[in-house]
């Protein structure tokens, strides 16, 4: 059984917590933002598309959630100073930060290695590995002040089972998994934030539709089914969990695995 399977969080479970979600404009990132907001968290919504962020922002407010913040940004173009400015903005506006959920997904298209370009690899690496690292590092002083800070990297299964045509994407996702492991090993004790990696199996999302257009969507779980996993991993119920790789697959009863 996965640890969040029977987890029922009260409506104020994350009250007063401030949590960043990247890739918050759609798909898994939107599910993370909406579910955390519905249980009291103040959300900092990060994404490239300001219209999509505005839609999630409005949905949170309409549902009675705490007033969120929306920060349109292209992770592929962020500099170190941009990350510092972002952290300073959170410090100024909220004076605290309790967690980061790295959901942003850098992906171009499936193709043979011979057709992939250096610029595509670099862009995916910046979104999937470099920007999450730099944002987390810039926010570390705020995270260290929190009583129970959680940094969650949302990974992808091809990092662990790479296949033909997934080239740069699988490679950068493997880099993301390495980043999560290194951060967890270095930050293994409080006051450093706890770091874990959540690897979804097939779920209905815009990304999945793009990579598997002919798939029967009714045969796989909805992204919304991941809500309890985000609540469990970003709240006090998992306060002792550090350095774990967890797999979200409702049809797999073997539970979770980690080092």
Coordinates of C-alpha atoms in Angstrom, one line a residue:
X1 CA 0.0 0.0 0.0
X2 CA 1.3 3.5 -0.8
X3 CA 1.6 5.6 2.3
X4 CA -0.9 8.2 1.1
X5 CA -3.5 5.8 0.0
X6 CA -5.8 6.1 3.0
X7 CA -4.7 9.6 4.0
X8 CA -7.5 12.1 4.7
X9 CA -6.2 15.5 5.4
X10 CA -8.3 18.0 7.3
X11 CA -9.3 21.2 5.5
X12 CA -6.8 23.2 7.5
X13 CA -3.9 20.7 7.2
X14 CA -1.5 23.2 5.6
X15 CA -2.9 26.4 7.1
X16 CA -0.3 29.2 7.2
X17 CA 2.2 27.3 5.0
X18 CA 3.5 28.9 1.9
X19 CA 4.4 26.5 -0.9
X20 CA 5.8 27.1 -4.4
X21 CA 4.6 24.9 -7.3
X22 CA 6.4 25.2 -10.6
X23 CA 4.6 24.1 -13.7
X24 CA 1.4 25.1 -11.9
X25 CA -0.6 26.1 -15.0
X26 CA -1.8 22.7 -16.1
X27 CA -1.6 18.9 -15.5
X28 CA 0.1 17.5 -12.5
X29 CA 1.3 20.9 -11.4
X30 CA -2.2 22.3 -11.4
X31 CA -3.4 19.3 -9.3
X32 CA -0.6 19.9 -6.8
X33 CA -1.5 23.6 -6.5
X34 CA -5.2 23.1 -6.2
X35 CA -5.0 20.3 -3.7
X36 CA -2.5 22.1 -1.4
X37 CA -4.5 25.3 -1.6
X38 CA -7.7 23.4 -0.8
X39 CA -6.1 22.4 2.5
X40 CA -5.0 25.8 3.7
X41 CA -1.7 26.5 1.9
X42 CA -0.9 29.8 0.4
X43 CA 0.3 29.0 -3.1
X44 CA 3.1 30.6 -5.2
X45 CA 2.2 29.6 -8.7
X46 CA 5.1 29.5 -11.2
X47 CA 4.8 28.8 -14.9
X48 CA 5.6 30.0 -18.4
X49 CA 2.0 30.7 -19.5
X50 CA 0.5 33.6 -17.7
X51 CA -3.0 32.9 -18.9
X52 CA -2.9 29.3 -17.6
X53 CA -1.5 30.6 -14.2
X54 CA -4.3 33.1 -14.1
X55 CA -6.9 30.4 -14.5
X56 CA -5.5 28.4 -11.6
X57 CA -5.2 31.6 -9.5
X58 CA -8.8 32.3 -10.1
X59 CA -9.9 28.8 -9.4
X60 CA -8.1 28.8 -6.0
X61 CA -9.7 32.1 -5.0
X62 CA -13.2 30.9 -6.2
X63 CA -12.8 27.8 -4.1
X64 CA -12.1 30.0 -1.0
X65 CA -8.4 29.3 -0.8
X66 CA -5.8 31.8 0.5
X67 CA -4.9 34.5 -1.9
X68 CA -2.1 33.0 -4.1
X69 CA 0.7 34.6 -6.0
X70 CA 1.3 34.0 -9.7
X71 CA 4.8 34.4 -11.1
X72 CA 5.1 33.9 -14.9
X73 CA 8.6 32.9 -15.7
X74 CA 10.4 30.8 -18.3
X75 CA 12.6 28.4 -16.4
X76 CA 14.7 27.7 -19.5
X77 CA 15.8 31.4 -19.4
X78 CA 16.3 32.0 -15.7
X79 CA 19.7 33.2 -14.4
X80 CA 21.1 32.9 -10.9
X81 CA 20.1 36.5 -10.3
X82 CA 16.5 35.8 -11.4
X83 CA 16.4 33.0 -8.9
X84 CA 17.7 35.3 -6.1
X85 CA 15.1 37.9 -7.1
X86 CA 12.4 35.3 -7.0
X87 CA 13.4 34.2 -3.5
X88 CA 13.6 37.8 -2.3
X89 CA 10.1 38.4 -3.7
X90 CA 8.8 35.5 -1.6
X91 CA 10.6 36.8 1.5
X92 CA 9.2 40.3 1.0
X93 CA 5.6 39.2 0.3
X94 CA 5.3 36.3 2.7
X95 CA 8.3 36.3 5.1
X96 CA 8.3 32.4 5.0
X97 CA 8.5 29.4 2.7
X98 CA 7.5 25.9 3.8
X99 CA 7.9 23.9 0.6
X100 CA 8.6 23.6 -3.1
X101 CA 7.0 21.2 -5.5
X102 CA 9.0 21.0 -8.7
X103 CA 6.4 20.0 -11.4
X104 CA 7.7 22.0 -14.4
X105 CA 8.3 19.7 -17.3
X106 CA 10.8 20.5 -20.1
X107 CA 9.9 18.5 -23.2
X108 CA 10.1 19.0 -26.9
X109 CA 9.1 15.9 -28.8
X110 CA 9.9 12.3 -29.3
X111 CA 12.5 11.7 -32.0
X112 CA 15.6 9.6 -32.9
X113 CA 18.9 10.9 -31.4
X114 CA 20.1 11.7 -34.9
X115 CA 17.3 14.3 -35.2
X116 CA 17.7 15.9 -31.8
X117 CA 19.5 19.3 -31.4
X118 CA 21.9 20.6 -28.8
X119 CA 19.6 23.6 -28.1
X120 CA 16.7 21.2 -27.3
X121 CA 18.8 19.2 -24.8
X122 CA 20.1 22.4 -23.2
X123 CA 16.6 23.8 -22.8
X124 CA 15.2 20.6 -21.3
X125 CA 18.2 20.4 -18.9
X126 CA 17.6 23.9 -17.7
X127 CA 13.9 23.3 -17.0
X128 CA 14.2 19.8 -15.5
X129 CA 17.5 20.1 -13.6
X130 CA 19.3 23.5 -13.5
X131 CA 16.4 25.8 -12.7
X132 CA 15.0 23.6 -10.0
X133 CA 18.5 23.4 -8.4
X134 CA 19.0 27.2 -8.6
X135 CA 15.5 28.1 -7.3
X136 CA 15.9 25.7 -4.4
X137 CA 19.3 27.0 -3.5
X138 CA 18.1 30.6 -3.7
X139 CA 15.2 29.7 -1.4
X140 CA 17.2 27.7 1.1
X141 CA 17.5 30.5 3.7
X142 CA 13.7 30.7 3.9
X143 CA 13.2 26.9 3.8
X144 CA 15.7 26.6 6.7
X145 CA 13.6 28.9 8.9
X146 CA 10.5 26.7 8.5
X147 CA 9.7 24.1 11.1
X148 CA 9.1 21.3 8.5
X149 CA 10.1 22.3 5.0
X150 CA 9.6 19.9 2.2
X151 CA 11.1 19.9 -1.3
X152 CA 9.5 17.5 -3.7
X153 CA 10.8 16.8 -7.2
X154 CA 8.2 15.3 -9.4
X155 CA 10.1 13.0 -11.8
X156 CA 9.3 10.8 -14.8
X157 CA 9.5 7.1 -15.3
X158 CA 11.9 7.3 -18.3
X159 CA 14.6 8.5 -16.0
X160 CA 14.8 5.0 -14.7
X161 CA 13.7 3.1 -17.8
X162 CA 14.9 5.0 -20.8
X163 CA 13.6 4.0 -24.2
X164 CA 14.4 4.8 -27.8
X165 CA 13.3 8.3 -28.9
X166 CA 13.2 9.6 -25.4
X167 CA 16.8 10.8 -25.7
X168 CA 17.3 14.3 -24.1
X169 CA 14.2 14.1 -22.0
X170 CA 15.1 10.8 -20.4
X171 CA 18.6 12.0 -19.9
X172 CA 17.6 15.2 -18.2
X173 CA 15.1 13.4 -16.0
X174 CA 17.8 11.1 -14.9
X175 CA 19.8 14.2 -14.0
X176 CA 16.8 15.4 -12.0
X177 CA 16.8 12.1 -10.0
X178 CA 20.5 12.5 -9.3
X179 CA 19.9 16.1 -8.1
X180 CA 17.2 15.0 -5.7
X181 CA 19.5 12.3 -4.3
X182 CA 22.5 14.6 -3.9
X183 CA 20.3 17.3 -2.2
X184 CA 18.8 14.7 0.1
X185 CA 22.2 13.4 1.1
X186 CA 23.6 16.8 1.7
X187 CA 20.5 18.1 3.5
X188 CA 19.9 15.0 5.6
X189 CA 19.1 16.8 8.9
X190 CA 17.1 19.7 10.1
X191 CA 17.1 22.6 9.8
X192 CA 17.7 21.7 6.1
X193 CA 14.5 20.9 4.2
X194 CA 13.7 17.3 3.5
X195 CA 14.0 16.2 -0.1
X196 CA 12.1 13.4 -1.9
X197 CA 11.3 12.4 -5.4
X198 CA 7.8 11.3 -6.6
X199 CA 7.7 9.4 -9.9
X200 CA 4.2 9.2 -11.4
X201 CA 3.2 6.3 -13.6
X202 CA 0.9 6.9 -16.5
X203 CA -1.7 9.5 -15.6
X204 CA -4.0 11.6 -17.7
X205 CA -2.3 15.0 -18.4
X206 CA -1.5 17.2 -21.3
X207 CA 2.0 15.8 -21.3
X208 CA 0.7 12.2 -21.5
X209 CA -1.6 13.2 -24.4
X210 CA 1.3 14.6 -26.3
X211 CA 3.5 11.6 -25.9
X212 CA 0.8 8.9 -26.2
X213 CA -1.9 10.4 -28.4
X214 CA -3.6 7.1 -29.3
X215 CA -3.8 5.8 -25.8
X216 CA -7.1 4.9 -24.2
X217 CA -7.4 7.7 -21.6
X218 CA -10.0 5.9 -19.6
X219 CA -7.5 3.1 -18.9
X220 CA -5.1 5.2 -16.9
X221 CA -5.6 7.2 -13.6
X222 CA -6.5 10.9 -13.7
X223 CA -3.9 13.4 -12.6
X224 CA -6.3 14.5 -9.9
X225 CA -5.8 11.1 -8.2
X226 CA -2.4 12.3 -7.1
X227 CA -3.9 14.9 -4.7
X228 CA -3.5 12.8 -1.6
X229 CA 0.1 12.1 -2.5
X230 CA 1.0 15.8 -2.6
X231 CA -0.8 16.4 0.6
X232 CA 1.0 13.6 2.4
X233 CA 4.4 14.5 1.1
X234 CA 4.1 18.3 1.7
X235 CA 2.6 18.2 5.2
X236 CA 3.6 17.0 8.7
X237 CA 2.4 13.4 8.1
X238 CA 5.6 12.7 6.2
X239 CA 7.9 14.8 8.4
X240 CA 10.4 12.0 8.9
X241 CA 10.7 11.1 5.2
X242 CA 14.0 12.0 3.6
X243 CA 15.8 10.9 0.5
X244 CA 13.1 8.6 -0.8
X245 CA 12.0 7.8 -4.3
X246 CA 8.3 7.1 -4.3
X247 CA 6.2 5.8 -7.2
X248 CA 2.7 6.8 -7.8
X249 CA 0.8 3.9 -9.4
X250 CA -2.6 3.1 -7.9
X251 CA -2.5 -0.3 -9.6
X252 CA 0.8 -1.3 -8.1
X253 CA 0.3 -2.7 -4.5
X254 CA 4.0 -3.1 -3.8
X255 CA 4.1 0.3 -2.2
X256 CA 7.1 2.6 -2.4
X257 CA 10.8 2.2 -2.8
X258 CA 13.7 4.3 -1.7
X259 CA 17.3 4.2 -0.7

